[in-house]
Coordinates of C-alpha atoms and ligand atoms in Angstrom, one line a residue:
M10 CA 72.9 110.5 136.9
A11 CA 76.3 110.6 135.4
D12 CA 78.3 108.1 137.9
L13 CA 81.6 108.4 136.3
T14 CA 83.6 111.0 134.9
A15 CA 86.6 111.8 132.2
E16 CA 88.5 114.4 130.6
V17 CA 88.0 112.2 127.3
V18 CA 86.2 109.4 126.1
I19 CA 87.4 107.5 123.6
C20 CA 84.8 105.3 121.0
G21 CA 86.7 102.0 120.0
A22 CA 89.7 100.0 121.2
G23 CA 90.9 99.6 118.0
I24 CA 94.3 100.5 116.8
A25 CA 93.0 104.0 116.1
G26 CA 91.8 104.7 119.9
I27 CA 94.3 103.1 121.3
A28 CA 97.1 105.2 119.7
A29 CA 95.3 107.9 120.5
A30 CA 94.9 107.1 124.0
Y31 CA 98.1 106.6 124.0
H32 CA 99.3 109.4 123.2
L33 CA 97.2 111.4 125.2
A34 CA 98.2 110.3 128.6
V35 CA 101.7 109.2 127.3
T36 CA 102.9 112.5 125.2
H37 CA 100.6 115.1 127.0
G38 CA 100.3 113.7 130.0
M39 CA 96.5 113.6 130.4
T40 CA 95.6 111.1 133.0
D41 CA 91.6 111.0 132.7
V42 CA 91.0 109.1 129.6
V43 CA 88.5 106.4 129.5
L44 CA 88.4 104.1 126.3
V45 CA 85.0 102.1 125.9
E46 CA 85.2 99.3 123.1
R47 CA 82.2 96.8 122.8
G48 CA 84.2 93.6 121.5
A49 CA 87.9 92.7 122.4
P50 CA 90.2 95.5 122.3
L51 CA 91.8 95.2 118.3
S52 CA 89.3 92.4 117.4
M53 CA 87.1 94.0 114.8
T54 CA 89.6 95.5 112.4
S55 CA 92.9 95.5 113.6
D56 CA 93.9 92.0 113.6
K57 CA 93.1 91.5 110.6
S58 CA 95.3 93.3 108.9
T59 CA 97.7 92.3 106.4
E60 CA 100.6 95.0 108.7
C61 CA 102.1 96.1 106.1
Y62 CA 103.4 99.9 105.4
R63 CA 104.7 102.2 103.4
N64 CA 105.8 105.7 102.4
W65 CA 104.5 105.6 99.1
W66 CA 101.6 107.4 98.2
P67 CA 99.5 109.7 95.4
G68 CA 99.2 113.1 95.9
P69 CA 98.2 115.7 95.0
D70 CA 99.4 117.8 97.9
D71 CA 102.5 116.1 100.2
A72 CA 99.7 115.5 103.0
M73 CA 99.6 111.4 102.9
V74 CA 103.8 111.2 102.3
G75 CA 104.0 113.6 105.4
L76 CA 101.7 111.4 107.6
M77 CA 103.2 108.5 106.6
N78 CA 106.8 109.2 107.0
R79 CA 105.3 110.7 110.3
S80 CA 104.5 107.8 111.2
I81 CA 106.9 105.4 110.3
D82 CA 109.5 107.4 112.2
L83 CA 107.3 106.7 115.5
L84 CA 106.9 103.1 114.3
E85 CA 111.3 102.8 114.1
Q86 CA 111.3 105.0 117.1
I87 CA 109.1 102.4 119.4
A88 CA 111.0 99.0 117.4
R89 CA 114.5 101.1 118.1
R90 CA 113.4 101.0 121.7
T91 CA 112.1 98.1 122.2
D92 CA 114.6 95.5 120.3
N93 CA 112.3 95.8 117.8
L94 CA 109.5 94.0 119.5
I95 CA 107.0 94.5 117.0
G96 CA 109.2 92.5 114.7
M97 CA 109.3 95.5 111.9
N98 CA 111.1 94.8 108.7
R99 CA 112.2 97.1 105.3
R100 CA 111.6 94.6 102.8
G101 CA 109.7 97.6 100.2
Y102 CA 106.8 97.0 98.5
L103 CA 107.6 95.6 94.8
F104 CA 105.0 96.1 92.0
A105 CA 105.6 94.5 88.6
T106 CA 104.0 95.2 85.2
A107 CA 103.8 93.0 82.0
D108 CA 102.6 96.0 79.8
P109 CA 105.2 97.9 78.4
T110 CA 103.2 100.9 77.6
R111 CA 102.8 100.9 81.9
V112 CA 106.4 101.7 82.3
P113 CA 106.5 105.7 81.7
A114 CA 103.2 105.8 84.1
L115 CA 105.2 104.0 86.6
H116 CA 108.7 106.7 85.6
R117 CA 105.9 109.7 87.1
S118 CA 104.2 108.0 89.3
S119 CA 107.4 107.5 91.3
K120 CA 109.3 111.3 90.1
E121 CA 106.0 112.4 91.8
A122 CA 106.5 110.6 95.2
E123 CA 110.2 112.0 94.9
R124 CA 109.0 115.2 95.0
L125 CA 106.0 114.3 97.5
G126 CA 108.7 113.6 100.0
A127 CA 109.4 109.6 99.7
G128 CA 113.0 109.4 99.0
P129 CA 115.0 109.6 95.8
L130 CA 113.8 107.2 92.3
R131 CA 117.1 105.2 90.6
V132 CA 116.3 103.8 88.0
H133 CA 118.2 100.4 86.5
D134 CA 117.3 100.0 82.8
G135 CA 120.6 97.9 82.0
R136 CA 122.5 100.5 80.9
S137 CA 126.7 101.0 82.2
G138 CA 126.9 103.6 84.4
G139 CA 123.6 103.5 86.5
P140 CA 123.0 103.3 90.2
T141 CA 123.5 99.5 91.6
Y142 CA 120.7 97.9 92.8
V143 CA 120.9 97.1 96.5
P144 CA 118.4 93.9 97.3
G145 CA 116.2 94.4 100.8
R146 CA 116.8 92.4 104.0
A147 CA 114.2 89.8 104.9
D148 CA 115.1 91.5 108.7
G149 CA 115.4 94.8 110.0
F150 CA 114.9 98.5 109.5
E151 CA 118.4 100.1 109.9
G152 CA 120.8 100.7 106.9
Q153 CA 118.0 100.2 103.8
P154 CA 118.1 102.4 100.8
D155 CA 115.2 105.2 100.8
G156 CA 113.0 106.4 97.6
A157 CA 112.6 103.7 95.1
D158 CA 114.3 101.0 92.5
L159 CA 112.7 101.4 88.9
I160 CA 114.1 98.5 86.8
T161 CA 113.2 97.8 83.3
D162 CA 116.9 95.4 82.7
P163 CA 115.2 92.0 82.2
E164 CA 118.0 90.7 83.6
L165 CA 117.9 91.8 86.8
I166 CA 114.1 91.1 86.9
R167 CA 115.5 87.6 86.5
E168 CA 118.4 87.3 89.4
H169 CA 116.6 88.7 92.0
F170 CA 112.6 87.8 91.3
P171 CA 113.0 84.6 89.0
Y172 CA 109.5 83.7 90.5
L173 CA 107.6 86.2 88.7
S174 CA 106.0 86.0 85.4
P175 CA 108.2 85.7 82.2
R176 CA 106.2 88.4 80.6
T177 CA 107.1 91.3 83.8
V178 CA 108.9 93.9 82.0
A179 CA 109.5 96.3 85.1
V180 CA 109.5 96.2 88.7
L181 CA 109.3 99.5 90.7
H182 CA 110.6 98.6 94.5
P183 CA 109.6 101.5 96.9
R184 CA 112.3 101.4 99.8
R185 CA 110.3 102.4 102.7
C186 CA 108.6 100.0 102.9
G187 CA 107.9 96.4 104.6
W188 CA 105.5 95.3 107.7
F189 CA 105.4 94.4 111.1
S190 CA 103.7 92.9 113.9
A191 CA 100.6 95.8 114.4
Q192 CA 98.8 93.2 117.0
Q193 CA 102.2 93.8 119.5
L194 CA 102.5 97.3 118.3
G195 CA 98.6 97.2 120.3
M196 CA 99.1 96.0 122.8
S197 CA 102.7 97.4 124.1
M198 CA 100.6 101.1 123.1
L199 CA 97.3 100.0 125.1
E200 CA 99.6 98.5 128.2
E201 CA 101.7 101.8 128.6
A202 CA 98.8 103.8 128.2
R203 CA 96.9 101.6 131.4
R204 CA 99.8 102.2 133.0
R205 CA 99.9 105.9 132.3
G206 CA 95.9 106.4 134.0
V207 CA 93.5 105.2 130.8
R208 CA 90.6 103.0 131.9
L209 CA 89.3 100.0 129.4
T210 CA 85.6 100.0 129.9
R211 CA 84.2 97.4 128.0
G212 CA 80.8 97.9 127.0
E213 CA 78.8 99.9 123.8
V214 CA 78.7 103.4 123.0
T215 CA 74.5 103.5 123.0
A216 CA 74.1 107.7 124.2
I217 CA 76.1 110.9 123.9
D218 CA 74.7 114.0 125.4
T219 CA 75.5 117.0 123.2
A220 CA 72.7 119.9 125.4
S221 CA 73.6 123.1 123.6
G222 CA 75.9 122.6 120.8
R223 CA 78.7 120.9 122.9
V224 CA 79.3 117.2 124.8
R225 CA 78.3 116.4 128.7
S226 CA 77.8 112.8 128.8
V227 CA 78.7 109.4 127.0
T228 CA 76.0 106.5 127.9
V229 CA 77.5 103.0 127.6
A230 CA 75.8 99.6 127.6
T231 CA 77.8 97.3 129.9
D232 CA 77.0 93.9 131.0
G233 CA 76.2 95.7 134.5
G234 CA 73.7 97.7 132.6
A235 CA 73.8 101.5 131.6
R236 CA 76.9 103.7 132.4
T237 CA 76.5 107.6 131.8
I238 CA 80.2 108.9 132.1
S239 CA 80.4 112.8 132.3
T240 CA 82.7 114.3 129.9
P241 CA 83.4 117.0 127.8
R242 CA 84.8 115.6 124.7
F243 CA 83.9 112.3 123.1
V244 CA 86.3 110.9 120.5
N245 CA 84.5 108.3 117.6
A246 CA 87.4 105.5 116.8
A247 CA 84.8 103.3 115.6
G248 CA 86.4 101.7 112.9
P249 CA 83.9 100.9 110.2
L250 CA 80.9 101.8 112.7
L251 CA 82.3 105.4 112.3
K252 CA 78.9 106.0 110.2
A253 CA 77.0 105.0 113.2
V254 CA 78.3 106.5 116.2
G255 CA 78.3 109.6 113.9
E256 CA 74.6 109.3 113.9
I257 CA 75.2 108.9 117.5
L258 CA 76.8 111.6 118.1
G259 CA 74.6 114.1 115.5
V260 CA 77.4 114.5 113.3
E261 CA 77.0 112.9 109.4
L262 CA 80.4 110.9 108.3
P263 CA 81.0 111.0 104.8
V264 CA 82.6 107.8 104.7
V265 CA 81.3 103.8 103.0
C266 CA 82.6 100.4 104.5
E267 CA 84.6 97.9 101.9
R268 CA 84.9 94.5 102.6
H269 CA 88.6 93.2 102.0
L270 CA 89.1 89.1 102.1
K271 CA 92.8 87.8 102.6
L272 CA 93.7 84.1 102.3
S273 CA 96.2 82.8 104.0
F274 CA 97.8 78.6 103.2
N275 CA 100.7 77.2 103.6
D276 CA 103.4 77.7 100.8
H277 CA 105.0 74.1 101.4
L278 CA 107.0 74.3 98.4
E279 CA 108.4 77.8 98.9
V280 CA 107.2 78.8 95.8
V281 CA 107.5 82.9 97.4
P282 CA 110.8 82.9 98.8
R283 CA 110.5 83.6 102.8
G284 CA 112.5 86.6 102.3
A285 CA 110.4 88.2 99.6
P286 CA 108.7 91.5 99.6
L287 CA 105.4 92.4 99.1
L288 CA 104.0 91.0 96.0
I289 CA 101.9 93.6 93.9
W290 CA 101.0 92.7 90.5
S291 CA 99.9 96.4 88.9
D292 CA 98.1 95.0 85.4
D293 CA 94.3 94.6 85.0
V294 CA 94.1 90.4 85.4
V295 CA 92.9 88.0 83.0
L296 CA 92.1 84.8 84.7
R297 CA 93.1 81.5 83.4
W298 CA 90.5 78.2 82.7
S299 CA 90.5 75.5 80.8
E300 CA 88.2 75.0 77.8
T301 CA 85.5 73.9 80.1
E302 CA 85.6 75.9 83.2
R303 CA 85.4 78.4 80.0
E304 CA 82.3 77.2 78.9
A305 CA 81.0 76.4 81.9
L306 CA 81.3 80.2 82.9
A307 CA 80.1 81.7 79.8
A308 CA 76.9 79.6 80.4
S309 CA 76.1 81.4 83.7
D310 CA 74.9 85.2 84.3
E311 CA 76.1 85.1 87.2
N312 CA 79.9 83.8 87.1
R313 CA 80.7 85.2 83.4
W314 CA 82.3 88.5 84.9
L315 CA 85.2 86.3 86.0
L316 CA 86.1 85.3 82.2
G317 CA 86.7 89.3 81.8
R318 CA 89.2 92.0 82.7
L319 CA 89.8 92.0 86.4
P320 CA 91.0 94.7 88.7
P321 CA 94.5 95.3 88.9
G322 CA 95.9 95.0 92.8
V323 CA 96.2 91.6 93.9
H324 CA 98.9 90.8 96.1
C325 CA 100.8 88.5 98.6
R326 CA 103.6 88.5 101.2
P327 CA 105.0 85.9 103.2
E328 CA 104.1 85.6 107.0
G329 CA 105.8 84.5 110.4
H330 CA 109.7 83.2 111.4
G331 CA 111.3 79.6 111.3
D332 CA 109.5 77.3 109.8
S333 CA 106.6 78.9 108.8
R334 CA 105.8 78.9 105.0
T335 CA 102.5 81.0 105.6
L336 CA 101.8 83.2 102.5
L337 CA 99.0 85.6 102.8
V338 CA 96.8 86.5 99.1
L339 CA 94.7 89.4 98.7
W340 CA 92.8 91.0 96.1
T341 CA 90.0 93.2 96.1
Y342 CA 88.0 92.2 93.1
D343 CA 84.9 93.9 93.9
M344 CA 84.8 97.3 95.5
Q345 CA 81.2 97.8 96.2
P346 CA 79.8 99.9 99.5
V347 CA 78.3 97.7 101.8
D348 CA 77.0 97.9 105.1
P349 CA 79.6 96.6 107.8
V350 CA 78.0 93.2 108.9
F351 CA 79.4 90.9 111.4
P352 CA 80.5 88.3 111.0
L353 CA 81.7 89.0 108.1
P354 CA 80.7 86.7 105.2
I355 CA 83.0 84.9 103.6
T356 CA 82.2 85.1 99.4
D357 CA 82.5 81.4 98.7
H358 CA 85.1 80.1 96.3
F359 CA 87.8 83.2 97.0
A360 CA 90.9 81.2 97.7
E361 CA 90.6 80.0 94.2
L362 CA 89.7 82.8 92.6
V363 CA 92.5 85.0 95.0
L364 CA 95.2 82.3 94.0
R365 CA 93.7 82.3 90.0
G366 CA 94.6 85.8 90.5
M367 CA 97.9 86.0 92.1
A368 CA 99.2 82.7 90.0
V369 CA 99.2 85.5 86.9
M370 CA 102.2 87.4 88.7
I371 CA 104.1 84.4 90.3
P372 CA 103.0 80.8 88.1
G373 CA 104.8 78.9 90.1
L374 CA 100.9 79.1 92.6
A375 CA 99.2 77.1 90.0
H376 CA 100.6 74.3 91.4
Y377 CA 98.4 74.9 94.0
L378 CA 95.0 75.5 92.1
D379 CA 94.0 71.4 93.0
R380 CA 94.0 71.7 96.1
I381 CA 95.0 75.0 98.1
P382 CA 97.0 73.6 101.1
R383 CA 95.8 74.2 105.0
P384 CA 93.5 77.7 103.0
Y385 CA 91.9 79.8 106.0
V386 CA 90.2 83.1 104.9
D387 CA 89.2 85.7 106.9
G388 CA 89.3 90.4 106.4
G389 CA 87.5 92.5 107.3
Y390 CA 86.0 96.4 106.4
Y391 CA 88.2 99.5 104.9
T392 CA 86.4 102.6 106.4
K393 CA 86.3 104.4 103.8
T394 CA 86.1 108.2 102.7
R395 CA 85.2 109.5 98.5
E396 CA 89.8 110.4 98.2
N397 CA 90.6 107.6 100.3
R398 CA 92.3 110.0 103.4
P399 CA 91.7 109.4 107.2
L400 CA 89.8 112.1 109.3
I401 CA 91.9 113.2 112.0
G402 CA 90.5 115.9 114.1
P403 CA 87.0 117.9 115.8
L404 CA 84.0 117.7 115.3
P405 CA 80.9 120.9 114.4
I406 CA 79.7 119.9 118.1
E407 CA 82.4 121.5 120.7
G408 CA 84.0 118.4 122.1
G409 CA 83.5 115.9 119.4
Y410 CA 86.6 114.3 117.8
V411 CA 86.7 112.0 115.1
V412 CA 90.4 109.4 114.1
G413 CA 88.8 107.3 111.6
A414 CA 88.5 106.4 107.7
L415 CA 91.7 105.0 108.0
S416 CA 91.0 102.0 105.1
G417 CA 93.3 100.0 104.1
Y418 CA 96.5 102.3 106.1
G419 CA 95.5 102.3 109.5
V420 CA 97.9 100.3 111.0
M421 CA 101.1 101.9 109.1
A422 CA 99.1 105.3 109.8
A423 CA 97.8 104.9 113.7
C424 CA 101.1 106.5 115.3
A425 CA 101.2 109.5 114.0
A426 CA 96.8 109.7 113.4
G427 CA 96.8 109.4 117.0
E428 CA 99.7 112.0 117.7
L429 CA 97.8 114.0 115.2
L430 CA 94.5 114.0 117.7
A431 CA 95.9 114.4 120.5
A432 CA 97.6 117.7 119.5
H433 CA 94.0 118.8 118.7
I434 CA 92.7 118.2 121.9
M435 CA 96.0 119.7 123.3
G436 CA 95.7 122.5 121.8
A437 CA 99.7 121.6 120.8
P438 CA 101.2 122.2 117.3
L439 CA 99.9 120.8 114.4
P440 CA 101.9 119.3 112.1
R441 CA 101.4 120.9 108.0
Y442 CA 99.5 117.7 107.3
A443 CA 97.3 119.0 109.3
P444 CA 94.5 120.7 107.7
A445 CA 94.5 117.6 104.6
F446 CA 93.0 115.7 107.2
T447 CA 89.5 117.5 109.2
L448 CA 86.3 117.1 108.3
S449 CA 86.1 120.6 107.4
R450 CA 88.3 120.1 104.5
Y451 CA 84.8 119.7 102.8
A452 CA 83.4 123.1 103.2
D453 CA 86.0 124.3 101.3
P454 CA 84.8 124.8 97.2
S455 CA 88.3 124.5 96.2
Y456 CA 88.6 121.3 97.9
Q457 CA 85.3 120.0 96.3
K458 CA 86.5 121.5 93.3
L459 CA 90.0 119.3 94.0
L460 CA 87.8 115.9 94.6
E461 CA 85.8 116.1 91.3
N462 CA 89.4 115.5 89.7
W463 CA 91.3 113.3 92.1
G464 CA 93.4 111.4 90.2
D465 CA 94.8 108.4 92.0
S466 CA 93.5 107.4 95.6
G467 CA 96.1 104.9 96.8
Q468 CA 94.8 102.0 97.2
L469 CA 95.8 99.0 97.6
Ligands
FAD15 C1 92.5 92.6 104.9 C2 92.8 94.0 104.9 C3 93.8 94.1 105.0 C4 94.8 95.3 105.5 N1 95.7 95.5 106.0 C5 96.2 97.1 105.9 C6 97.9 96.3 106.2 O1 98.6 96.0 105.0 N2 98.6 98.0 106.3 C7 97.3 99.0 107.1 O2 98.2 100.0 107.7 N3 96.5 98.7 107.3 C8 95.9 97.5 106.8 N4 94.1 97.0 106.9 C9 93.6 98.2 107.2 C10 93.4 98.7 108.6 O3 93.1 97.0 109.1 C11 93.0 99.3 109.7 O4 92.6 101.1 108.9 C12 92.6 99.9 110.9 O5 92.7 98.4 112.1 C13 91.3 100.8 111.8 O6 91.5 100.8 112.5 P1 90.7 101.4 113.5 O7 90.5 101.5 114.8 O8 90.0 102.6 113.1 O9 89.3 100.2 113.6 P2 89.0 98.6 114.5 O10 89.7 97.9 114.8 O11 87.5 98.5 113.7 O12 88.4 99.5 115.3 C14 87.3 99.5 116.0 C15 86.9 99.6 117.7 O13 85.6 100.9 118.0 C16 85.0 99.6 118.1 N5 83.2 99.8 118.6 C17 83.1 100.4 117.6 N6 81.5 100.6 117.5 C18 81.5 100.9 119.2 C19 80.0 101.5 119.8 N7 79.4 101.9 119.7 N8 80.6 101.2 120.9 C20 81.8 100.9 121.8 N9 83.1 100.0 120.9 C21 82.8 100.5 119.7 C22 84.5 98.0 117.4 O14 84.6 97.4 118.7 C23 86.1 98.0 117.2 O15 86.7 97.6 117.7 C24 93.3 96.3 106.1 C25 92.3 95.8 106.6 C26 92.0 94.9 106.0 C27 90.7 95.0 106.0

């Protein structure tokens, strides 16, 4: 027998579930929202992120740029309203390459991003009369350039980024990008939502009654026993457990999980300046080894791959204020789908490997290879669809919804994703990008065709 009722039950108090609850309660004034969370809010994936944001996304259409521009608008509104409680900066992302043959591709992708709405491209190639490069500011987000700067002028690269490999031939600096505190964002949205009546319940969603094809009630296992909440709507915001919770609802969700690890350590030599942007190496990586190491790796079936070409995308950024010298370093050289297990398994030698990778872009980091100062490794799962676009909207069971598959961009997308999901639930007008994120997109044969030739998925 049902002992509770709700207008909506949301499963998962990660950043996605919290943002959905916030928009239902605060934007639309819904009074009876229950947020069910098996652990502590934000503690599964949302507090493991690098907390970065960007409006720099590939096509084929402008849906991702549209979603992110909207989310960044909302983040900026929150930052303005709260005297920047969320510590938002706009230092940009800096993609660097040592491969001259990649420069035309960088130019092409920048023109594409410009066409999709990410802002204008400025090229700095050393010729006189070109635009002036405006460096990013360490703090704050107002009054900064939009779009991107593509720099191929070697002097300009050395002047602004002297710590990059001297082999660097081009850097691309998209500007509506940076980072902020996802924890502050999540907690402030949760607090506001609770003030507006959202109830947070500790427990695990274990069953959903969907008699005659519509949501009727949700069963939650709590310390005090099973509780049934009578409700016409259920939102799956279960992060890496999206697929499992989809199965409870009887809806197959086309998502996989990838494990992503992150190293933080004390860059006490300040190899990376504290005001640096997010630094990303765009080329494949070949790690440097001593002759003895090389021989040992070559002789090992398990480790020989470390001598080959490894994927691009190793990246880092400074973390913290004041005396902090913390540097975060990430690199997903292994993108095999895995079953999410907790606690997250940590790969042996990850810290050394990721630092070796990062030292290809920033050679000064090799100083730390003998002994990494105060290393700490954590991470979580990216939950992804095949084309790396999220799932936001209704499910084929009446009253069933999903907000998830937020991959490596969930904290930056959360505000717009929660807003979009709430608009679906409330029957409010939907933005132009809404159809690009519904589950029903896969039922469209022309979308299936598009998927066969989907290019860059924009993963970092
Ligand atoms: C290493 C790393 C770096 C990242 N960097 C960035 C970045 O720079 N920028 C960015 O925007 N994003 C980044 N991300 C991605 C971002 O962290 C995620 O996309 C986002 O946190 C996902 O939020 P979520 O709410 O969907 O999932 P989660 O935060 O995992 O929340 C899901 C919640 O559902 C709960 N739950 C699951 N099943 C049940 C159940 N049956 N009953 C009750 N509760 C349940 C879980 O306990 C969990 O709290 C990164 C991720 C990782 C791992």
